[in-house]
Short mmCIF file of C-alpha atoms in Angstrom, two decimals:
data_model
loop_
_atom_site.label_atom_id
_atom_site.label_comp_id
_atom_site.label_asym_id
_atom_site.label_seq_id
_atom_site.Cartn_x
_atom_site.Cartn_y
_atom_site.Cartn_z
CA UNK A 1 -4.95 23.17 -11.05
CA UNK A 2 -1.91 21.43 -9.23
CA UNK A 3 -3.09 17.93 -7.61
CA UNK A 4 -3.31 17.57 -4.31
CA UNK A 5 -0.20 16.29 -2.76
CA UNK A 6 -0.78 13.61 -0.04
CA UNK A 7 2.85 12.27 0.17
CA UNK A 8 6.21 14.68 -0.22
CA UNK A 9 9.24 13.24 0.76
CA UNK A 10 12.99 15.25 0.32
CA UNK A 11 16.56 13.59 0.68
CA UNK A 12 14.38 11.06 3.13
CA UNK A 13 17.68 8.65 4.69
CA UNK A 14 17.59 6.40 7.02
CA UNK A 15 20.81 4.70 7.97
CA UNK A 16 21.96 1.78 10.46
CA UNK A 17 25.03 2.53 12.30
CA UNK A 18 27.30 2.59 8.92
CA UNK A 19 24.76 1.06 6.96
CA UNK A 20 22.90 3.45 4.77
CA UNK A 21 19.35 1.62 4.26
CA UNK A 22 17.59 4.67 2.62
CA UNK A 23 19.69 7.17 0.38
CA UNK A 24 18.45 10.39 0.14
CA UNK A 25 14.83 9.66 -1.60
CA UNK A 26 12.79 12.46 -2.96
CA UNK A 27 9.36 11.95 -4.56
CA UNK A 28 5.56 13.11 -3.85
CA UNK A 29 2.22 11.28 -4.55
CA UNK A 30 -0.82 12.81 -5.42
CA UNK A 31 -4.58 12.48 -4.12
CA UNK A 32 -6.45 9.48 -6.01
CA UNK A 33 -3.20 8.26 -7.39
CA UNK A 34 -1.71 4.66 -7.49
CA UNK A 35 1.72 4.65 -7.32
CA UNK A 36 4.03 1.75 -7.46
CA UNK A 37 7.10 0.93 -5.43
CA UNK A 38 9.07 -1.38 -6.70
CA UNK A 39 12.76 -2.80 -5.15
CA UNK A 40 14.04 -6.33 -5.33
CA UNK A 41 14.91 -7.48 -1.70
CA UNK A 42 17.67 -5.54 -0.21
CA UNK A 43 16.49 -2.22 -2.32
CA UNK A 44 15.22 -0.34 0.70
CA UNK A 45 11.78 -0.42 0.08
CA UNK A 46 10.80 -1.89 3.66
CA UNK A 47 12.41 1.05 5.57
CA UNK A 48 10.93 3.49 3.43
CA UNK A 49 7.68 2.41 3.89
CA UNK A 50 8.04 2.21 7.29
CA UNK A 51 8.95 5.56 7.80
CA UNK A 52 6.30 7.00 6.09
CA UNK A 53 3.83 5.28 8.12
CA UNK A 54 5.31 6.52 11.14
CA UNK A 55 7.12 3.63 12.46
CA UNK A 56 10.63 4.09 12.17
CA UNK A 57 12.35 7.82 12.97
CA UNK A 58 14.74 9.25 9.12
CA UNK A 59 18.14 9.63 10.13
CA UNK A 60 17.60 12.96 7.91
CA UNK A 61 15.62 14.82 4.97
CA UNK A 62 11.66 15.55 5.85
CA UNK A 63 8.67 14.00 4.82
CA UNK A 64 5.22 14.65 5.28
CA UNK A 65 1.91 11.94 4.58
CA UNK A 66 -1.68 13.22 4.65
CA UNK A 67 -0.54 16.39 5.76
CA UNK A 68 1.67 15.45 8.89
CA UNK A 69 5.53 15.28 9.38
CA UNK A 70 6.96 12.03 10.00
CA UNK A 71 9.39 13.49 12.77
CA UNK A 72 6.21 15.29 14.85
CA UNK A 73 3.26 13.67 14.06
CA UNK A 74 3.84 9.90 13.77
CA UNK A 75 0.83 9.09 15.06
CA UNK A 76 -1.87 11.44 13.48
CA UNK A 77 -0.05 9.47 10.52
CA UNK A 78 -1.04 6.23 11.88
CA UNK A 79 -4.59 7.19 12.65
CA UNK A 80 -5.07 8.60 8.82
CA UNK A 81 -3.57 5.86 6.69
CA UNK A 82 -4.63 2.08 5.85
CA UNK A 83 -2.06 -0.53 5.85
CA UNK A 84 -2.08 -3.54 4.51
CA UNK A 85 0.84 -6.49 4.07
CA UNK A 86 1.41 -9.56 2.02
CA UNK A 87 0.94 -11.63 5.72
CA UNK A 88 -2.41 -11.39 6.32
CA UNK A 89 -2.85 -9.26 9.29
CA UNK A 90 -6.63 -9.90 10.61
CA UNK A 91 -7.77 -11.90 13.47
CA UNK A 92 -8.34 -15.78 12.40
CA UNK A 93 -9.92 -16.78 14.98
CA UNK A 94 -12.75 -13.24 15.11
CA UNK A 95 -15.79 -13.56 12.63
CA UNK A 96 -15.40 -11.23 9.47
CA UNK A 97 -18.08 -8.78 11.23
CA UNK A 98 -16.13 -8.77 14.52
CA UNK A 99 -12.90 -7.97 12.69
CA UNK A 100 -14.34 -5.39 11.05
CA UNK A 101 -16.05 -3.86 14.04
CA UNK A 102 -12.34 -4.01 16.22
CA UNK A 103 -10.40 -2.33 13.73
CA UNK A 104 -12.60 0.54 13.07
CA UNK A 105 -13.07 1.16 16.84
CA UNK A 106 -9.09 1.16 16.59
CA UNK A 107 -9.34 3.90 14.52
CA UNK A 108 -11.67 5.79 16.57
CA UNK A 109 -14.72 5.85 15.00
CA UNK A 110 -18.30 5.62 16.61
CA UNK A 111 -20.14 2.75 17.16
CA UNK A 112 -23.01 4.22 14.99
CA UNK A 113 -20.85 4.62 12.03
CA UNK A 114 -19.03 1.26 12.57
CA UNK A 115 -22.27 -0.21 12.87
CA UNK A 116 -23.59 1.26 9.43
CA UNK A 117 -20.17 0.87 7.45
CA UNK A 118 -20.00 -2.83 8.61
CA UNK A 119 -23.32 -3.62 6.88
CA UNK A 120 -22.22 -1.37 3.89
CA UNK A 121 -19.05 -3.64 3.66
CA UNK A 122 -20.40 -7.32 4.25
CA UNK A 123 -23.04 -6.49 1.45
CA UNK A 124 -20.18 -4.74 -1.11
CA UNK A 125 -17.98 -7.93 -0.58
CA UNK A 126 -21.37 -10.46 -0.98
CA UNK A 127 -20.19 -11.62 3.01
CA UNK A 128 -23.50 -11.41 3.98
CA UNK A 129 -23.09 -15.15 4.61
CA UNK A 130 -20.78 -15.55 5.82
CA UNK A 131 -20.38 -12.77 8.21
CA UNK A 132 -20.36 -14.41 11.42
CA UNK A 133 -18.29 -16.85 10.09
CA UNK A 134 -14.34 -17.53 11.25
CA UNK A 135 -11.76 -15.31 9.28
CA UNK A 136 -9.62 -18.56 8.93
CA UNK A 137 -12.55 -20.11 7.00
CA UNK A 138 -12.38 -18.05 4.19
CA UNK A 139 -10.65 -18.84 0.98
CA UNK A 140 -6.90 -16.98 0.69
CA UNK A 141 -8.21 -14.41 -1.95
CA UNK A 142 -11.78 -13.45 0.26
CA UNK A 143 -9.43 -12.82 2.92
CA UNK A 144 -7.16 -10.54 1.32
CA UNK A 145 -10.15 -8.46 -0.23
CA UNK A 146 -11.49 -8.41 3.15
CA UNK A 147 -8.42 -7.05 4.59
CA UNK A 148 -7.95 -4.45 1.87
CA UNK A 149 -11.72 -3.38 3.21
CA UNK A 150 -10.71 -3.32 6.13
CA UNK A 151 -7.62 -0.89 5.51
CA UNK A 152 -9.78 2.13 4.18
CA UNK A 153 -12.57 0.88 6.19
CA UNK A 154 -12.11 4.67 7.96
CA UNK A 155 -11.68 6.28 5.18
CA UNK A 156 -7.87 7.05 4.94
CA UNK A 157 -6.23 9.37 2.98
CA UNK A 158 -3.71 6.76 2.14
CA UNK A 159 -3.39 3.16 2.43
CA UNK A 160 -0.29 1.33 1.78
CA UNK A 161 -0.32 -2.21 0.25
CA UNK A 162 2.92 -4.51 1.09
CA UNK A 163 2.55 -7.04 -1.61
CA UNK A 164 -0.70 -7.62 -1.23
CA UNK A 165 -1.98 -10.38 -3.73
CA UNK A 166 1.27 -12.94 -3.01
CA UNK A 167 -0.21 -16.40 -3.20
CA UNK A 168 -3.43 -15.53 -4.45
CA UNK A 169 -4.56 -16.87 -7.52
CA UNK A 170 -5.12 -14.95 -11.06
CA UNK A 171 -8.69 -14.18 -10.55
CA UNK A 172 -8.62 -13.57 -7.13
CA UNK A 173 -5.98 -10.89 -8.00
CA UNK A 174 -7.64 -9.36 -11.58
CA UNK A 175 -10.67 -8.73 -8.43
CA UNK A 176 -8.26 -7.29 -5.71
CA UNK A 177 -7.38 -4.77 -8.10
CA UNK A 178 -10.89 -3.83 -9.27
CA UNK A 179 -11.44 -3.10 -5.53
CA UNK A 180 -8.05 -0.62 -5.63
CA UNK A 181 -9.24 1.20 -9.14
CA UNK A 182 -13.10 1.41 -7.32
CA UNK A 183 -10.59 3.39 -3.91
CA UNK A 184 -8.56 5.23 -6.48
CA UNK A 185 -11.66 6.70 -7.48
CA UNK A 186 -13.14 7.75 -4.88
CA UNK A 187 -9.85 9.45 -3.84
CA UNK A 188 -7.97 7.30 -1.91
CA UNK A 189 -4.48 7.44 -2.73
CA UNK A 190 -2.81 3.55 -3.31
CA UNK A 191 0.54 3.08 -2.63
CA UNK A 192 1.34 -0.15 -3.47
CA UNK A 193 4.51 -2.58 -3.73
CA UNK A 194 4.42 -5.72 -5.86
CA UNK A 195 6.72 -8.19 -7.15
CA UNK A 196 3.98 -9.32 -10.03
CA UNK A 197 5.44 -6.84 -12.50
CA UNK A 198 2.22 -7.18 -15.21
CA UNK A 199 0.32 -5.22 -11.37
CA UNK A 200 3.03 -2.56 -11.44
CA UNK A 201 1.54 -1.68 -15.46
CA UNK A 202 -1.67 -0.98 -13.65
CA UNK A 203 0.17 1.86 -11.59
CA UNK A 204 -0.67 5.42 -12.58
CA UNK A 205 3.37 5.44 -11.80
CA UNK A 206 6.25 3.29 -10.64
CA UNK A 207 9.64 4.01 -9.13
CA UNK A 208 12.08 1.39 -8.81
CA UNK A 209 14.82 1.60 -5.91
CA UNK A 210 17.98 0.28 -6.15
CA UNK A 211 20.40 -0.19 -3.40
CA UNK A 212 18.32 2.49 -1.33
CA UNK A 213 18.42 5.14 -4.14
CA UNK A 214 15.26 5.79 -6.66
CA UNK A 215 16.63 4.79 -9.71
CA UNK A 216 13.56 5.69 -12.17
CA UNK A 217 10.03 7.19 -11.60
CA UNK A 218 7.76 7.81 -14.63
CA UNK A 219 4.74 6.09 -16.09
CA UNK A 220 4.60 2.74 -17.12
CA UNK A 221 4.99 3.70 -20.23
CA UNK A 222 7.09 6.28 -20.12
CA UNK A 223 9.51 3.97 -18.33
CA UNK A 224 9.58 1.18 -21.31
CA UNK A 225 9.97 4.44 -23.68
CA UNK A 226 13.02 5.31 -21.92
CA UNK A 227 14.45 2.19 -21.11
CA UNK A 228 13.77 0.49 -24.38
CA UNK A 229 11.71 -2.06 -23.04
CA UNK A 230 8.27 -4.27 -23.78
CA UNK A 231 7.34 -4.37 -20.55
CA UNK A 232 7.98 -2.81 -16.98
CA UNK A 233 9.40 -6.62 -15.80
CA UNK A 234 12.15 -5.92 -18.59
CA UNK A 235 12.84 -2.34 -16.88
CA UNK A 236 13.07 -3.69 -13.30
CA UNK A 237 15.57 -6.15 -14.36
CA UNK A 238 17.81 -3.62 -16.40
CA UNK A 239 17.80 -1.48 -13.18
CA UNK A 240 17.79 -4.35 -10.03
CA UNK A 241 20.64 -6.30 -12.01
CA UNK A 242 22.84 -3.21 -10.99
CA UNK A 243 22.22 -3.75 -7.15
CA UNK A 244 25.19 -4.48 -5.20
CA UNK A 245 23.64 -5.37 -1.57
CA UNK A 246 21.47 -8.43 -1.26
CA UNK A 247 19.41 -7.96 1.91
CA UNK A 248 16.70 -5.35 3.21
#
């Protein structure tokens, strides 16, 4: 049986003026799968992403994320992915329960259901405590497992993950990704960029860009196979040294 395909993208490019910042990309992701995007700075990662979440119009090619076109339906995108970003993008100065309850009325849901999934949540995350507490009170790593909650709070198709565990410290990140297998599972599809390269081994698979351009997409291990390599850090490197543009 062929997986369900939540992402399909084909000759997606964006350009700038003369400035070609995506290069013809062509991949899909399936249902339940976590898929790694990899791109030193500069790669084109940032404008890819942001396409496929519906903010930022291709110059050309066609994609389509949980089932809508990027060109038509930008914002049934919006309303059926999670998003989540290395800057941590909840409300300091709301509780943890009033967080919660803003952005799943953002998302539509009812206030019955937001009232039942925000009790589910605080007692998954052991906030119970602390749930009337200040965001900006809690500890870096609480906050980003909180926000990652948050994202598929509505039960996405997708959620995206922009470098989500940057500054948080080893356990705090061994636990964010517990929380993304525990999603995966229940068939939410992860697509996530990191520049931690032992996280992109935990990827189901990886493609590394390069100057806007995929330059590899394969398993982890299929990619140290091919490229000779120990580890997926050694495969980025063979690949990003070849970059010629520095900035995104």
């Amino acid at each position: 049986m062929e997986k369900e395909k939540v992402i399909t993208t084909k000759q997606l490019t964006k350009q700038f003026g003369d400035f070609t910042a995506v290069n013809g990309i062509s991949f899909e992701v399936h249902k339940g799968e976590i898929f790694g995007f990899l791109g030193a700075n500069g790669a084109g990662k940032t404008t890819a992403i942001k396409m496929l979440c519906g903010l930022l119009a291709p110059t050309s090619g066609e994609a389509a994320v949980a089932g809508f076109d990027v060109y038509k339906q930008a914002e049934k995108i919006k309303k059926n992915i999670g998003y989540m970003s290395q800057k941590f993008s909840l409300y300091d100065d709301l509780t943890v329960r009033e967080n919660m309850r803003l952005f799943a009325g953002i998302y539509g849901m009812d206030r019955k259901t937001i009232k039942q999934r925000t009790e589910e949540k605080l007692k998954q995350l052991e906030l119970e405590p602390q749930a009337d507490d200040l965001v900006n009170s809690l500890p870096l790593g609480w906050k980003q497992k909180l926000a990652f909650s948050i994202a598929i709070f509505h039960d996405p198709k997708i959620v995206f993950l922009d470098e989500p565990t940057g500054g948080v410290d080893p356990l705090a990140r061994k636990q964010f990704w517990e929380m993304i297998y525990t999603a995966a599972h229940n068939g939410i599809t992860i697509f996530v960029t990191t520049h931690y390269m032992d996280e992109a081994e935990y990827c189901d698979r990886v493609t590394i860009m390069v100057d806007g351009e995929i330059k590899a997409l394969d398993t982890p291990g299929n990619l140290k196979e091919t490229y000779e390599a120990e580890s997926i850090d050694e495969v980025f490197y063979k690949l990003a040294r070849t970059a010629t543009r520095k900035a995104d």
